[in-house]
Coordinates of N, CA, C and O in Angstrom, one line a residue:
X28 N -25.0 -30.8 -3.5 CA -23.9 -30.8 -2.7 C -23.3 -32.2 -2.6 O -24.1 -33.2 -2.6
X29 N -22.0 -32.4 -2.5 CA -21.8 -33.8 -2.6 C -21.1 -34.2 -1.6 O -20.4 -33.4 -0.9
X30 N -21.1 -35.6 -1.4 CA -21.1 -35.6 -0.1 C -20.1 -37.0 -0.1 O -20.2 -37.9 -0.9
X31 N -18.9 -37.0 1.1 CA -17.9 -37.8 0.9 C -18.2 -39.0 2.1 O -18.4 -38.3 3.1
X32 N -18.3 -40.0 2.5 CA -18.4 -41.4 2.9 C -16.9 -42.0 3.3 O -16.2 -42.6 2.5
X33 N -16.7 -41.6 4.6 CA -15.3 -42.7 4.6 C -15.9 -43.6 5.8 O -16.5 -43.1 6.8
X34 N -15.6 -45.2 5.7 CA -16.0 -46.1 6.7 C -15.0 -47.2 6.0 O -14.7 -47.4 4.8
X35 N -14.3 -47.9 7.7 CA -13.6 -48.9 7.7 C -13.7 -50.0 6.4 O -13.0 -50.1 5.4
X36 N -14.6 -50.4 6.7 CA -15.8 -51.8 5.8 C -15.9 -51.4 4.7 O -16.4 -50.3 4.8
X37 N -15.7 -51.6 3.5 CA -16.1 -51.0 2.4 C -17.7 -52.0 1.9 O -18.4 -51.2 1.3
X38 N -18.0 -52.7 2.0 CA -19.3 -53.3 1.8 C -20.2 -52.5 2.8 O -21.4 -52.2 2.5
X39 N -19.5 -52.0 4.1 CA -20.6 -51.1 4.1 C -21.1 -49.5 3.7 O -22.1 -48.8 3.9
X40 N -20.2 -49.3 3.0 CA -19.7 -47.5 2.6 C -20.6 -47.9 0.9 O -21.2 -47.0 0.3
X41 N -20.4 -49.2 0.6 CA -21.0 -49.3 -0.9 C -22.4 -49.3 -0.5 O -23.1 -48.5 -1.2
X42 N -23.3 -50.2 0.7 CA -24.7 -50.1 1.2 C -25.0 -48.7 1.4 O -26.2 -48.3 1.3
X43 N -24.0 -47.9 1.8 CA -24.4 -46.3 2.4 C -24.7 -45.4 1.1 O -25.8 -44.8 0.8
X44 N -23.4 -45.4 0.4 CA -23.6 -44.9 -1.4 C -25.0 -45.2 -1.8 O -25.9 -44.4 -1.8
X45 N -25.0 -46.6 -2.1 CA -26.3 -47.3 -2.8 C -27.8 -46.5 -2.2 O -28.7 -46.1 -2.9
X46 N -27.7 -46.4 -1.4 CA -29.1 -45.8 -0.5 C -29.0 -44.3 -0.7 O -30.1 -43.7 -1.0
X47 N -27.8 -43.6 -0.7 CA -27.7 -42.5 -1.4 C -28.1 -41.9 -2.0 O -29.0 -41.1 -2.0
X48 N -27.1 -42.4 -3.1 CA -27.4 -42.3 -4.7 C -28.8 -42.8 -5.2 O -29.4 -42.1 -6.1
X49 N -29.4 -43.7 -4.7 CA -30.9 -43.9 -4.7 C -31.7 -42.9 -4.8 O -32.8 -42.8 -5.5
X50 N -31.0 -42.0 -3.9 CA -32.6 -41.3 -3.6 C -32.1 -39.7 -3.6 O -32.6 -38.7 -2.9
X51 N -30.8 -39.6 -4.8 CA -30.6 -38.6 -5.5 C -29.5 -37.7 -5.2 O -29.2 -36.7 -5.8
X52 N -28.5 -38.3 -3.7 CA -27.4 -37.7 -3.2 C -26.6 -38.2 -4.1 O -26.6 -39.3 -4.6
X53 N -25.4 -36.6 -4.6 CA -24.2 -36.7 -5.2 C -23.3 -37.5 -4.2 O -22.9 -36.9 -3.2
X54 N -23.0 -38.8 -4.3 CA -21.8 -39.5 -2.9 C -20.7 -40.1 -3.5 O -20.9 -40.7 -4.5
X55 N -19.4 -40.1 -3.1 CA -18.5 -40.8 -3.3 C -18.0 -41.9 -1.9 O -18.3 -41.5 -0.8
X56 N -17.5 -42.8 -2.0 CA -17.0 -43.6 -0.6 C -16.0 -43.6 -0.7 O -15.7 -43.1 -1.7
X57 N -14.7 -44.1 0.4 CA -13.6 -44.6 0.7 C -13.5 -45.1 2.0 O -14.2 -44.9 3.0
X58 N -12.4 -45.7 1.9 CA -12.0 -46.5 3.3 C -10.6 -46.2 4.2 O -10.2 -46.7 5.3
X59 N -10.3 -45.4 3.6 CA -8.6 -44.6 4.0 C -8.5 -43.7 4.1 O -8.5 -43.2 3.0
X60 N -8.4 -42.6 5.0 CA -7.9 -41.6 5.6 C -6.9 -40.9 4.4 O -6.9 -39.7 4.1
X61 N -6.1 -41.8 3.8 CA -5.2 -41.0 2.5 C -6.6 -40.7 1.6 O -7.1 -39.6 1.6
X62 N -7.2 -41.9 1.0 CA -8.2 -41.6 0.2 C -9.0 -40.0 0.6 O -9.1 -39.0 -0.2
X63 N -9.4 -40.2 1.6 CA -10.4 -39.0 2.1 C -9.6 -37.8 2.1 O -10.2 -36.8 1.7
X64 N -8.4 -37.9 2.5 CA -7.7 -36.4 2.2 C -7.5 -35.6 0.8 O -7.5 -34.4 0.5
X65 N -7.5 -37.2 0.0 CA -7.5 -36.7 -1.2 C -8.5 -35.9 -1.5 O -8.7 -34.7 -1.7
X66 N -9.3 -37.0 -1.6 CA -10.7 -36.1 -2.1 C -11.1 -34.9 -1.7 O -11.6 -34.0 -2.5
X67 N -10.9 -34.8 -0.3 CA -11.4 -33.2 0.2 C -10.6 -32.2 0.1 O -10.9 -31.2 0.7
X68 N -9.5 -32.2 -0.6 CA -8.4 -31.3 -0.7 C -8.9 -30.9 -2.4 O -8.4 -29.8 -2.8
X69 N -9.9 -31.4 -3.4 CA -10.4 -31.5 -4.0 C -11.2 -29.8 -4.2 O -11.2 -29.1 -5.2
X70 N -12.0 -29.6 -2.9 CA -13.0 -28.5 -2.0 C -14.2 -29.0 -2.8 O -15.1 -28.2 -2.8
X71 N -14.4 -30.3 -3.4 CA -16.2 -30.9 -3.9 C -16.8 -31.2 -3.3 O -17.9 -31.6 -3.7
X72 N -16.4 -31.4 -1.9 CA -17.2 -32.0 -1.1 C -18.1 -30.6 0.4 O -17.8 -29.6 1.0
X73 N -19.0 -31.3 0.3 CA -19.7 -30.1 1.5 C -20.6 -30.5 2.6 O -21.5 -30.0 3.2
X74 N -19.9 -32.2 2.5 CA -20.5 -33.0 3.6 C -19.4 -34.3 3.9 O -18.9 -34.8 2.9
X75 N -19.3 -34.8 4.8 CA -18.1 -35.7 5.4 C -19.2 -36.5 6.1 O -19.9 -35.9 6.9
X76 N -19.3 -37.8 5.8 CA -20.0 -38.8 6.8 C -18.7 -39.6 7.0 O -17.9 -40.1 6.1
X77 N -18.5 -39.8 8.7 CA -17.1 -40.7 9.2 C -17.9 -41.9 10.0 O -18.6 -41.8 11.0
X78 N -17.6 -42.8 9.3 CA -18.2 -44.2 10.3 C -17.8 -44.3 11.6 O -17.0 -43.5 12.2
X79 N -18.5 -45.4 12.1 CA -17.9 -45.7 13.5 C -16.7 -46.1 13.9 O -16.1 -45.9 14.9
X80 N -16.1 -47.1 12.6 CA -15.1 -47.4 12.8 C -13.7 -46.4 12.8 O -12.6 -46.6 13.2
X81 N -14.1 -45.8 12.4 CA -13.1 -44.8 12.3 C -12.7 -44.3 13.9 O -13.5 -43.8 14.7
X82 N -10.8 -44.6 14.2 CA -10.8 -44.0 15.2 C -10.8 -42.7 15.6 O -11.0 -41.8 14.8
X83 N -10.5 -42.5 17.3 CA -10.7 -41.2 17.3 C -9.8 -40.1 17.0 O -10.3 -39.0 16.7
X84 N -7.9 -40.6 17.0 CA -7.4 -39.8 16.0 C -7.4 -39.3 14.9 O -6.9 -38.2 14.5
X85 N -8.2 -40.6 14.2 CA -8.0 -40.1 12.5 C -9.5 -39.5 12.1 O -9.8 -39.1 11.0
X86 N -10.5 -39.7 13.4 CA -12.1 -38.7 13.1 C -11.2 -37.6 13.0 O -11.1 -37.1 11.9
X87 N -10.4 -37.1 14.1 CA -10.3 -35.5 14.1 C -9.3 -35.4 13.6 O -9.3 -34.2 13.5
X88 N -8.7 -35.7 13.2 CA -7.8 -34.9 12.1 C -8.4 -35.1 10.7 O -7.9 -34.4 9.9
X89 N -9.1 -35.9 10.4 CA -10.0 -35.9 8.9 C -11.1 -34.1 9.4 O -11.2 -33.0 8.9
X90 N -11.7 -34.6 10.5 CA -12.6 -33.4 11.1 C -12.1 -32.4 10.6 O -12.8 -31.7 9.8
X91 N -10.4 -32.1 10.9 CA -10.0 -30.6 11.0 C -9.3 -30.2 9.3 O -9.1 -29.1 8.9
X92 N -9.1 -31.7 8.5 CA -8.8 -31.3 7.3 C -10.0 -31.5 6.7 O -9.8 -30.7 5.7
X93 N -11.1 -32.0 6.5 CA -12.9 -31.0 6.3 C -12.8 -29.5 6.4 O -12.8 -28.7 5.4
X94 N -12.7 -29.2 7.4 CA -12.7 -27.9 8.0 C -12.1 -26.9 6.9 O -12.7 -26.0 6.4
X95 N -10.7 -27.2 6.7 CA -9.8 -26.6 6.3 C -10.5 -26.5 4.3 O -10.0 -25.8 3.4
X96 N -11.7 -27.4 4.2 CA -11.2 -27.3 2.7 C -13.1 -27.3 2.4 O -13.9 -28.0 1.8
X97 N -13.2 -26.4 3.1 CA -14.9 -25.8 3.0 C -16.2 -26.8 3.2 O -17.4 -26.7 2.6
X98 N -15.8 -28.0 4.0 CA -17.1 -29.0 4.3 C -17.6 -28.4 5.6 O -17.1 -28.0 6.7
X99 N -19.4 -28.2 4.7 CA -20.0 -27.5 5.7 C -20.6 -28.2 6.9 O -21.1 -27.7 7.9
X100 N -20.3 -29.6 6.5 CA -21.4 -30.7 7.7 C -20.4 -31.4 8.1 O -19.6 -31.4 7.1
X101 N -19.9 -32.2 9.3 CA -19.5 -33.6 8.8 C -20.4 -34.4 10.4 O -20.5 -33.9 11.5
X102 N -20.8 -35.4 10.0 CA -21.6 -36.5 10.4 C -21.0 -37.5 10.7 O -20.5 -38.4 9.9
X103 N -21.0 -37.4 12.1 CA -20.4 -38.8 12.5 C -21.8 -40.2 12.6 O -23.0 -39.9 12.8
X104 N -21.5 -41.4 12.3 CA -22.1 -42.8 12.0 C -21.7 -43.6 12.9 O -20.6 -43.9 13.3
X105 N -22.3 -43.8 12.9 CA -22.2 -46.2 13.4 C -23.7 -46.6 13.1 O -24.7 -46.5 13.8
X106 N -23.3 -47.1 11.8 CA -24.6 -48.2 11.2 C -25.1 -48.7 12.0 O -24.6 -48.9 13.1
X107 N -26.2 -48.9 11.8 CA -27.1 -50.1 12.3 C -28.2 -50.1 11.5 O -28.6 -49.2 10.8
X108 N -28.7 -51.7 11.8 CA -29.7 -52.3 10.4 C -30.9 -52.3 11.1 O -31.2 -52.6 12.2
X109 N -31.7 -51.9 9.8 CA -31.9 -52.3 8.4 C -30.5 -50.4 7.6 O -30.8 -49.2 7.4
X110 N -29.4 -51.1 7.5 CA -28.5 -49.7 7.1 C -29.5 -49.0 6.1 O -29.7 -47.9 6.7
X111 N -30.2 -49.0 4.9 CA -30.6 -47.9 4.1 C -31.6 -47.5 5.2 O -31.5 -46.3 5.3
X112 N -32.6 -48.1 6.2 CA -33.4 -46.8 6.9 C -32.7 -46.1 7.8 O -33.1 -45.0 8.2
X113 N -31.3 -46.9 8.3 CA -30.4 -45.3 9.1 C -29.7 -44.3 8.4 O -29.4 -43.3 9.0
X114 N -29.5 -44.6 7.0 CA -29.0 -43.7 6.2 C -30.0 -42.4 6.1 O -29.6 -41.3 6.2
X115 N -31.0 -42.6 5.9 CA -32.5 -42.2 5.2 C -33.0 -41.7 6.8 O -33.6 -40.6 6.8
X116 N -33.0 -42.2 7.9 CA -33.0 -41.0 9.0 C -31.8 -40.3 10.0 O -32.0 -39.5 10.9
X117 N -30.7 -40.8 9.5 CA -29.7 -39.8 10.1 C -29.2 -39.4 9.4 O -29.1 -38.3 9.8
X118 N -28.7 -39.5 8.4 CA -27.7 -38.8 7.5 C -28.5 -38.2 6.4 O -27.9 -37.3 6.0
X119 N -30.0 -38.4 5.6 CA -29.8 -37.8 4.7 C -30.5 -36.4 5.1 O -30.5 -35.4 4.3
X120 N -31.3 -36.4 6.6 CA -31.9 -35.1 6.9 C -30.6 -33.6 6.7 O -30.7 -32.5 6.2
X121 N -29.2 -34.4 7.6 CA -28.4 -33.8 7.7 C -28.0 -33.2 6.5 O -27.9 -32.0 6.5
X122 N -27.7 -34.2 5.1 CA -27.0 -33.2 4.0 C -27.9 -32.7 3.5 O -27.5 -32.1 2.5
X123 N -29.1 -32.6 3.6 CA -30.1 -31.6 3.5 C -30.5 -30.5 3.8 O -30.9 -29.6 3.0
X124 N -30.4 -30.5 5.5 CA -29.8 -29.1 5.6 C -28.9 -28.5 5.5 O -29.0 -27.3 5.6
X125 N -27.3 -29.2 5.3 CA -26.4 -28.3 5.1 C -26.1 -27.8 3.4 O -25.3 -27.0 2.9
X126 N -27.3 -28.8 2.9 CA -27.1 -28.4 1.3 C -28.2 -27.0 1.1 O -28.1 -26.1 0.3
X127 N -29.3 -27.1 2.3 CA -30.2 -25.8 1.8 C -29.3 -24.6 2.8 O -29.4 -23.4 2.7
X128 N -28.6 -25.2 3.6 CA -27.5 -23.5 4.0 C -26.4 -23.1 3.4 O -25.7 -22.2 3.8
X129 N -26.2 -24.0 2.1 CA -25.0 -23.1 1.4 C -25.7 -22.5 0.5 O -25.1 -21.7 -0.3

């Protein structure tokens, strides 16, 4: 299942990928709300991680266009370090389960 990454910071969306893709998640990142629409209008994606920075307008309306284009998770974030062990306990249990419920 692959899973889409949008956060403010792009050095941190590349540390989130990197830890990812490490340890065998399909991920792509971005940092734009256009970007991310793109992609999920796509329907490849079946998981949405939204950083912290992301405000709370543009969480929910990214939320509601997930919704619209079959993402079965989305996971809200705010890093904190060492970032690959918060990736590796919040986020990767999550696309785990929502990869063994599709």
């Amino acid at each position: 299942m692959k899973t889409l990454v949008l956060g403010r910071t792009p050095a941190r969306v590349r540390e989130v990928l990197a830890t990812l893709r490490e340890d065998g998640f399909d991920a792509e990142g971005v940092s734009t709300d256009e970007e991310a629409r793109g992609l999920l209008a796509s329907g490849e994606f079946g998981v949405l991680i939204v950083g912290g920075g992301v405000g709370p307008e543009s969480r929910a309306a990214l939320k509601e266009c997930a919704a619209g284009h079959g993402v079965r998770e989305v996971i809200d974030g705010a890093l904190t370090e060492p970032f690959d062990a918060y990736v590796r306990r919040e986020f990767e249990p999550l696309i785990r389960k929502a990869s063994a419920e599709g």
